[in-house]
């Protein structure tokens, strides 16, 4: 099975990770959020506390690294879900339904809205944060994938905006566009 290019691949799971009950789902503002179960969190805390007192064994180090990879993955999934949950409700998000409709089929109001498209303020801020962190200290694997997804959203938005601007000009709608 091939992993979608925007999802970071997980290479292995910790042997101690229970296959049942490892992840719990919580609702935050109506959006499902995936979190490590209480048992998994307790195991991570135990490993971190032990690491403060003494060196972990090689297998414990690998286990802790694998938990960190899973945490990065869950963080990425949760951010993606939040972005998708927010996007349909915002015309400025860069991910609305009009981004996928042929521009010529949109009504004048839809063309104008698409021509004025901007990346959501939260996404734009996150994009800047990731770019700054990447330059300063580097990014984790999940942050690199998140940055890639935000850049794809930004590029798609620019492409669709240019298509809408061209369509607006053809329809004579350009006086209706704010600078």
PDB file of C-alpha atoms in Angstrom:
ATOM      1  CA  UNK A   1       0.000   0.000   0.000  1.00  0.00           C
ATOM      2  CA  UNK A   2       1.367   3.409  -0.942  1.00  0.00           C
ATOM      3  CA  UNK A   3       1.005   6.251   1.577  1.00  0.00           C
ATOM      4  CA  UNK A   4      -0.499   9.488   0.264  1.00  0.00           C
ATOM      5  CA  UNK A   5       2.424  11.879  -0.370  1.00  0.00           C
ATOM      6  CA  UNK A   6       1.073  14.411   2.142  1.00  0.00           C
ATOM      7  CA  UNK A   7       1.057  11.864   4.995  1.00  0.00           C
ATOM      8  CA  UNK A   8       4.279  11.111   6.830  1.00  0.00           C
ATOM      9  CA  UNK A   9       4.936   7.364   6.714  1.00  0.00           C
ATOM     10  CA  UNK A  10       5.266   5.444   9.959  1.00  0.00           C
ATOM     11  CA  UNK A  11       8.010   2.870   9.646  1.00  0.00           C
ATOM     12  CA  UNK A  12       7.236   0.806  12.746  1.00  0.00           C
ATOM     13  CA  UNK A  13       5.250   0.842  15.977  1.00  0.00           C
ATOM     14  CA  UNK A  14       6.705   0.272  19.435  1.00  0.00           C
ATOM     15  CA  UNK A  15       6.479  -3.375  20.446  1.00  0.00           C
ATOM     16  CA  UNK A  16       4.938  -2.288  23.752  1.00  0.00           C
ATOM     17  CA  UNK A  17       2.181  -0.313  21.995  1.00  0.00           C
ATOM     18  CA  UNK A  18      -1.129  -2.045  22.671  1.00  0.00           C
ATOM     19  CA  UNK A  19      -2.965  -2.601  19.416  1.00  0.00           C
ATOM     20  CA  UNK A  20      -6.316  -2.094  21.154  1.00  0.00           C
ATOM     21  CA  UNK A  21      -6.888   1.045  23.182  1.00  0.00           C
ATOM     22  CA  UNK A  22      -3.678   2.830  22.142  1.00  0.00           C
ATOM     23  CA  UNK A  23      -5.489   5.909  20.884  1.00  0.00           C
ATOM     24  CA  UNK A  24      -8.542   7.678  22.201  1.00  0.00           C
ATOM     25  CA  UNK A  25     -10.729  10.158  20.360  1.00  0.00           C
ATOM     26  CA  UNK A  26     -11.854  13.397  21.966  1.00  0.00           C
ATOM     27  CA  UNK A  27     -14.124  16.077  20.563  1.00  0.00           C
ATOM     28  CA  UNK A  28     -12.831  19.641  20.540  1.00  0.00           C
ATOM     29  CA  UNK A  29     -15.328  22.147  19.160  1.00  0.00           C
ATOM     30  CA  UNK A  30     -17.045  19.329  17.290  1.00  0.00           C
ATOM     31  CA  UNK A  31     -13.811  18.119  15.673  1.00  0.00           C
ATOM     32  CA  UNK A  32     -12.475  14.631  16.491  1.00  0.00           C
ATOM     33  CA  UNK A  33      -8.947  14.765  17.909  1.00  0.00           C
ATOM     34  CA  UNK A  34      -6.759  11.679  18.288  1.00  0.00           C
ATOM     35  CA  UNK A  35      -4.700  11.337  21.459  1.00  0.00           C
ATOM     36  CA  UNK A  36      -2.563   8.620  23.006  1.00  0.00           C
ATOM     37  CA  UNK A  37      -4.486   6.604  25.575  1.00  0.00           C
ATOM     38  CA  UNK A  38      -3.862   7.086  29.280  1.00  0.00           C
ATOM     39  CA  UNK A  39      -1.882   3.811  29.392  1.00  0.00           C
ATOM     40  CA  UNK A  40       0.365   4.864  26.514  1.00  0.00           C
ATOM     41  CA  UNK A  41       0.891   8.301  28.065  1.00  0.00           C
ATOM     42  CA  UNK A  42       1.818   6.659  31.376  1.00  0.00           C
ATOM     43  CA  UNK A  43       4.408   4.486  29.600  1.00  0.00           C
ATOM     44  CA  UNK A  44       5.924   7.530  27.894  1.00  0.00           C
ATOM     45  CA  UNK A  45       6.099   9.420  31.195  1.00  0.00           C
ATOM     46  CA  UNK A  46       7.754   6.409  32.834  1.00  0.00           C
ATOM     47  CA  UNK A  47      10.388   6.266  30.088  1.00  0.00           C
ATOM     48  CA  UNK A  48      11.031  10.010  30.285  1.00  0.00           C
ATOM     49  CA  UNK A  49      11.366   9.906  34.065  1.00  0.00           C
ATOM     50  CA  UNK A  50      13.745   6.965  33.844  1.00  0.00           C
ATOM     51  CA  UNK A  51      15.748   8.825  31.205  1.00  0.00           C
ATOM     52  CA  UNK A  52      16.224  11.708  33.668  1.00  0.00           C
ATOM     53  CA  UNK A  53      17.659   9.346  36.288  1.00  0.00           C
ATOM     54  CA  UNK A  54      19.675   6.904  34.201  1.00  0.00           C
ATOM     55  CA  UNK A  55      20.423   5.869  30.656  1.00  0.00           C
ATOM     56  CA  UNK A  56      17.697   3.985  28.863  1.00  0.00           C
ATOM     57  CA  UNK A  57      18.443   0.640  27.300  1.00  0.00           C
ATOM     58  CA  UNK A  58      18.712   0.550  23.532  1.00  0.00           C
ATOM     59  CA  UNK A  59      15.260  -1.014  23.234  1.00  0.00           C
ATOM     60  CA  UNK A  60      13.781   1.647  25.549  1.00  0.00           C
ATOM     61  CA  UNK A  61      15.405   4.406  23.449  1.00  0.00           C
ATOM     62  CA  UNK A  62      13.911   2.867  20.304  1.00  0.00           C
ATOM     63  CA  UNK A  63      10.531   2.602  22.017  1.00  0.00           C
ATOM     64  CA  UNK A  64      10.632   6.257  23.092  1.00  0.00           C
ATOM     65  CA  UNK A  65      11.700   7.312  19.577  1.00  0.00           C
ATOM     66  CA  UNK A  66       8.803   5.334  18.099  1.00  0.00           C
ATOM     67  CA  UNK A  67       6.352   6.999  20.503  1.00  0.00           C
ATOM     68  CA  UNK A  68       7.715  10.383  19.446  1.00  0.00           C
ATOM     69  CA  UNK A  69       7.172   9.443  15.796  1.00  0.00           C
ATOM     70  CA  UNK A  70       3.580   8.399  16.576  1.00  0.00           C
ATOM     71  CA  UNK A  71       3.032  11.655  18.483  1.00  0.00           C
ATOM     72  CA  UNK A  72       4.295  13.635  15.475  1.00  0.00           C
ATOM     73  CA  UNK A  73       1.982  11.630  13.229  1.00  0.00           C
ATOM     74  CA  UNK A  74      -1.066  12.163  15.443  1.00  0.00           C
ATOM     75  CA  UNK A  75      -0.259  15.887  15.663  1.00  0.00           C
ATOM     76  CA  UNK A  76      -0.093  16.050  11.877  1.00  0.00           C
ATOM     77  CA  UNK A  77      -3.383  14.145  11.494  1.00  0.00           C
ATOM     78  CA  UNK A  78      -5.082  16.374  14.071  1.00  0.00           C
ATOM     79  CA  UNK A  79      -3.888  19.592  12.370  1.00  0.00           C
ATOM     80  CA  UNK A  80      -5.050  18.258   9.016  1.00  0.00           C
ATOM     81  CA  UNK A  81      -8.472  17.357  10.419  1.00  0.00           C
ATOM     82  CA  UNK A  82      -8.794  20.781  12.069  1.00  0.00           C
ATOM     83  CA  UNK A  83      -7.851  22.528   8.813  1.00  0.00           C
ATOM     84  CA  UNK A  84     -10.344  20.457   6.825  1.00  0.00           C
ATOM     85  CA  UNK A  85     -13.080  21.023   9.408  1.00  0.00           C
ATOM     86  CA  UNK A  86     -12.565  24.793   9.358  1.00  0.00           C
ATOM     87  CA  UNK A  87     -11.983  25.205   5.605  1.00  0.00           C
ATOM     88  CA  UNK A  88     -15.477  24.555   4.208  1.00  0.00           C
ATOM     89  CA  UNK A  89     -16.868  27.260   6.496  1.00  0.00           C
ATOM     90  CA  UNK A  90     -14.458  29.926   5.274  1.00  0.00           C
ATOM     91  CA  UNK A  91     -14.263  31.362   1.775  1.00  0.00           C
ATOM     92  CA  UNK A  92     -10.780  32.701   2.529  1.00  0.00           C
ATOM     93  CA  UNK A  93      -9.384  29.402   3.725  1.00  0.00           C
ATOM     94  CA  UNK A  94      -7.952  28.277   0.424  1.00  0.00           C
ATOM     95  CA  UNK A  95      -9.748  24.938   0.611  1.00  0.00           C
ATOM     96  CA  UNK A  96     -13.391  25.802  -0.077  1.00  0.00           C
ATOM     97  CA  UNK A  97     -15.534  23.886  -2.555  1.00  0.00           C
ATOM     98  CA  UNK A  98     -15.125  26.644  -5.196  1.00  0.00           C
ATOM     99  CA  UNK A  99     -11.450  25.748  -5.445  1.00  0.00           C
ATOM    100  CA  UNK A 100     -12.429  22.595  -7.284  1.00  0.00           C
ATOM    101  CA  UNK A 101     -15.288  23.847  -9.461  1.00  0.00           C
ATOM    102  CA  UNK A 102     -14.419  24.944 -13.001  1.00  0.00           C
ATOM    103  CA  UNK A 103     -14.178  28.741 -12.850  1.00  0.00           C
ATOM    104  CA  UNK A 104     -16.309  29.159 -15.980  1.00  0.00           C
ATOM    105  CA  UNK A 105     -19.199  27.399 -14.178  1.00  0.00           C
ATOM    106  CA  UNK A 106     -19.164  29.760 -11.197  1.00  0.00           C
ATOM    107  CA  UNK A 107     -21.645  32.613 -10.971  1.00  0.00           C
ATOM    108  CA  UNK A 108     -20.274  36.168 -10.904  1.00  0.00           C
ATOM    109  CA  UNK A 109     -20.291  36.267  -7.101  1.00  0.00           C
ATOM    110  CA  UNK A 110     -18.308  33.016  -6.978  1.00  0.00           C
ATOM    111  CA  UNK A 111     -15.767  34.310  -9.482  1.00  0.00           C
ATOM    112  CA  UNK A 112     -15.301  37.528  -7.484  1.00  0.00           C
ATOM    113  CA  UNK A 113     -14.957  35.585  -4.212  1.00  0.00           C
ATOM    114  CA  UNK A 114     -12.376  33.273  -5.785  1.00  0.00           C
ATOM    115  CA  UNK A 115     -10.505  36.234  -7.303  1.00  0.00           C
ATOM    116  CA  UNK A 116     -10.226  37.740  -3.818  1.00  0.00           C
ATOM    117  CA  UNK A 117      -9.111  34.478  -2.242  1.00  0.00           C
ATOM    118  CA  UNK A 118      -6.542  34.655   0.544  1.00  0.00           C
ATOM    119  CA  UNK A 119      -4.983  32.008   2.739  1.00  0.00           C
ATOM    120  CA  UNK A 120      -6.752  31.761   6.111  1.00  0.00           C
ATOM    121  CA  UNK A 121      -5.013  33.948   8.715  1.00  0.00           C
ATOM    122  CA  UNK A 122      -4.313  30.960  10.994  1.00  0.00           C
ATOM    123  CA  UNK A 123      -2.892  28.923   8.134  1.00  0.00           C
ATOM    124  CA  UNK A 124      -0.823  31.882   6.957  1.00  0.00           C
ATOM    125  CA  UNK A 125       0.582  32.362  10.471  1.00  0.00           C
ATOM    126  CA  UNK A 126       1.377  28.647  10.773  1.00  0.00           C
ATOM    127  CA  UNK A 127       3.055  28.709   7.353  1.00  0.00           C
ATOM    128  CA  UNK A 128       5.280  31.596   8.470  1.00  0.00           C
ATOM    129  CA  UNK A 129       6.064  29.883  11.778  1.00  0.00           C
ATOM    130  CA  UNK A 130       7.083  26.662  10.039  1.00  0.00           C
ATOM    131  CA  UNK A 131       9.210  28.498   7.496  1.00  0.00           C
ATOM    132  CA  UNK A 132      10.960  30.444  10.263  1.00  0.00           C
ATOM    133  CA  UNK A 133      11.541  27.351  12.381  1.00  0.00           C
ATOM    134  CA  UNK A 134      12.810  25.458   9.342  1.00  0.00           C
ATOM    135  CA  UNK A 135      15.414  28.134   8.657  1.00  0.00           C
ATOM    136  CA  UNK A 136      16.422  28.499  12.304  1.00  0.00           C
ATOM    137  CA  UNK A 137      16.565  24.948  13.607  1.00  0.00           C
ATOM    138  CA  UNK A 138      14.990  22.508  11.174  1.00  0.00           C
ATOM    139  CA  UNK A 139      11.644  20.748  11.201  1.00  0.00           C
ATOM    140  CA  UNK A 140      10.401  17.384  12.393  1.00  0.00           C
ATOM    141  CA  UNK A 141       9.078  14.987   9.786  1.00  0.00           C
ATOM    142  CA  UNK A 142       5.460  15.837  10.564  1.00  0.00           C
ATOM    143  CA  UNK A 143       6.238  19.573  10.448  1.00  0.00           C
ATOM    144  CA  UNK A 144       7.855  19.126   7.015  1.00  0.00           C
ATOM    145  CA  UNK A 145       4.706  17.384   5.774  1.00  0.00           C
ATOM    146  CA  UNK A 146       2.493  20.039   7.333  1.00  0.00           C
ATOM    147  CA  UNK A 147       4.571  22.745   5.628  1.00  0.00           C
ATOM    148  CA  UNK A 148       4.290  20.863   2.341  1.00  0.00           C
ATOM    149  CA  UNK A 149       0.486  20.666   2.694  1.00  0.00           C
ATOM    150  CA  UNK A 150       0.199  24.361   3.542  1.00  0.00           C
ATOM    151  CA  UNK A 151       2.398  25.236   0.558  1.00  0.00           C
ATOM    152  CA  UNK A 152       0.240  23.046  -1.706  1.00  0.00           C
ATOM    153  CA  UNK A 153      -2.877  24.792  -0.422  1.00  0.00           C
ATOM    154  CA  UNK A 154      -1.241  28.172  -0.977  1.00  0.00           C
ATOM    155  CA  UNK A 155      -0.137  27.289  -4.526  1.00  0.00           C
ATOM    156  CA  UNK A 156      -3.548  25.876  -5.438  1.00  0.00           C
ATOM    157  CA  UNK A 157      -5.160  29.037  -4.086  1.00  0.00           C
ATOM    158  CA  UNK A 158      -2.858  31.222  -6.198  1.00  0.00           C
ATOM    159  CA  UNK A 159      -3.579  29.177  -9.301  1.00  0.00           C
ATOM    160  CA  UNK A 160      -7.334  29.322  -8.781  1.00  0.00           C
ATOM    161  CA  UNK A 161      -7.166  33.026  -7.939  1.00  0.00           C
ATOM    162  CA  UNK A 162      -5.373  33.740 -11.226  1.00  0.00           C
ATOM    163  CA  UNK A 163      -7.974  31.691 -13.134  1.00  0.00           C
ATOM    164  CA  UNK A 164     -10.745  33.648 -11.422  1.00  0.00           C
ATOM    165  CA  UNK A 165      -9.069  36.986 -12.184  1.00  0.00           C
ATOM    166  CA  UNK A 166      -8.851  36.032 -15.868  1.00  0.00           C
ATOM    167  CA  UNK A 167     -12.522  34.951 -15.872  1.00  0.00           C
ATOM    168  CA  UNK A 168     -13.504  38.172 -14.067  1.00  0.00           C
ATOM    169  CA  UNK A 169     -11.770  40.197 -16.779  1.00  0.00           C
ATOM    170  CA  UNK A 170     -13.559  38.238 -19.537  1.00  0.00           C
ATOM    171  CA  UNK A 171     -16.915  38.862 -17.808  1.00  0.00           C
ATOM    172  CA  UNK A 172     -16.128  42.541 -17.180  1.00  0.00           C
ATOM    173  CA  UNK A 173     -16.213  42.078 -13.414  1.00  0.00           C
ATOM    174  CA  UNK A 174     -12.855  43.714 -12.677  1.00  0.00           C
ATOM    175  CA  UNK A 175     -14.359  47.024 -11.431  1.00  0.00           C
ATOM    176  CA  UNK A 176     -16.085  44.953  -8.719  1.00  0.00           C
ATOM    177  CA  UNK A 177     -12.750  43.668  -7.419  1.00  0.00           C
ATOM    178  CA  UNK A 178     -11.218  45.538  -4.528  1.00  0.00           C
ATOM    179  CA  UNK A 179      -7.468  46.251  -4.889  1.00  0.00           C
TER     180      UNK A 179
END
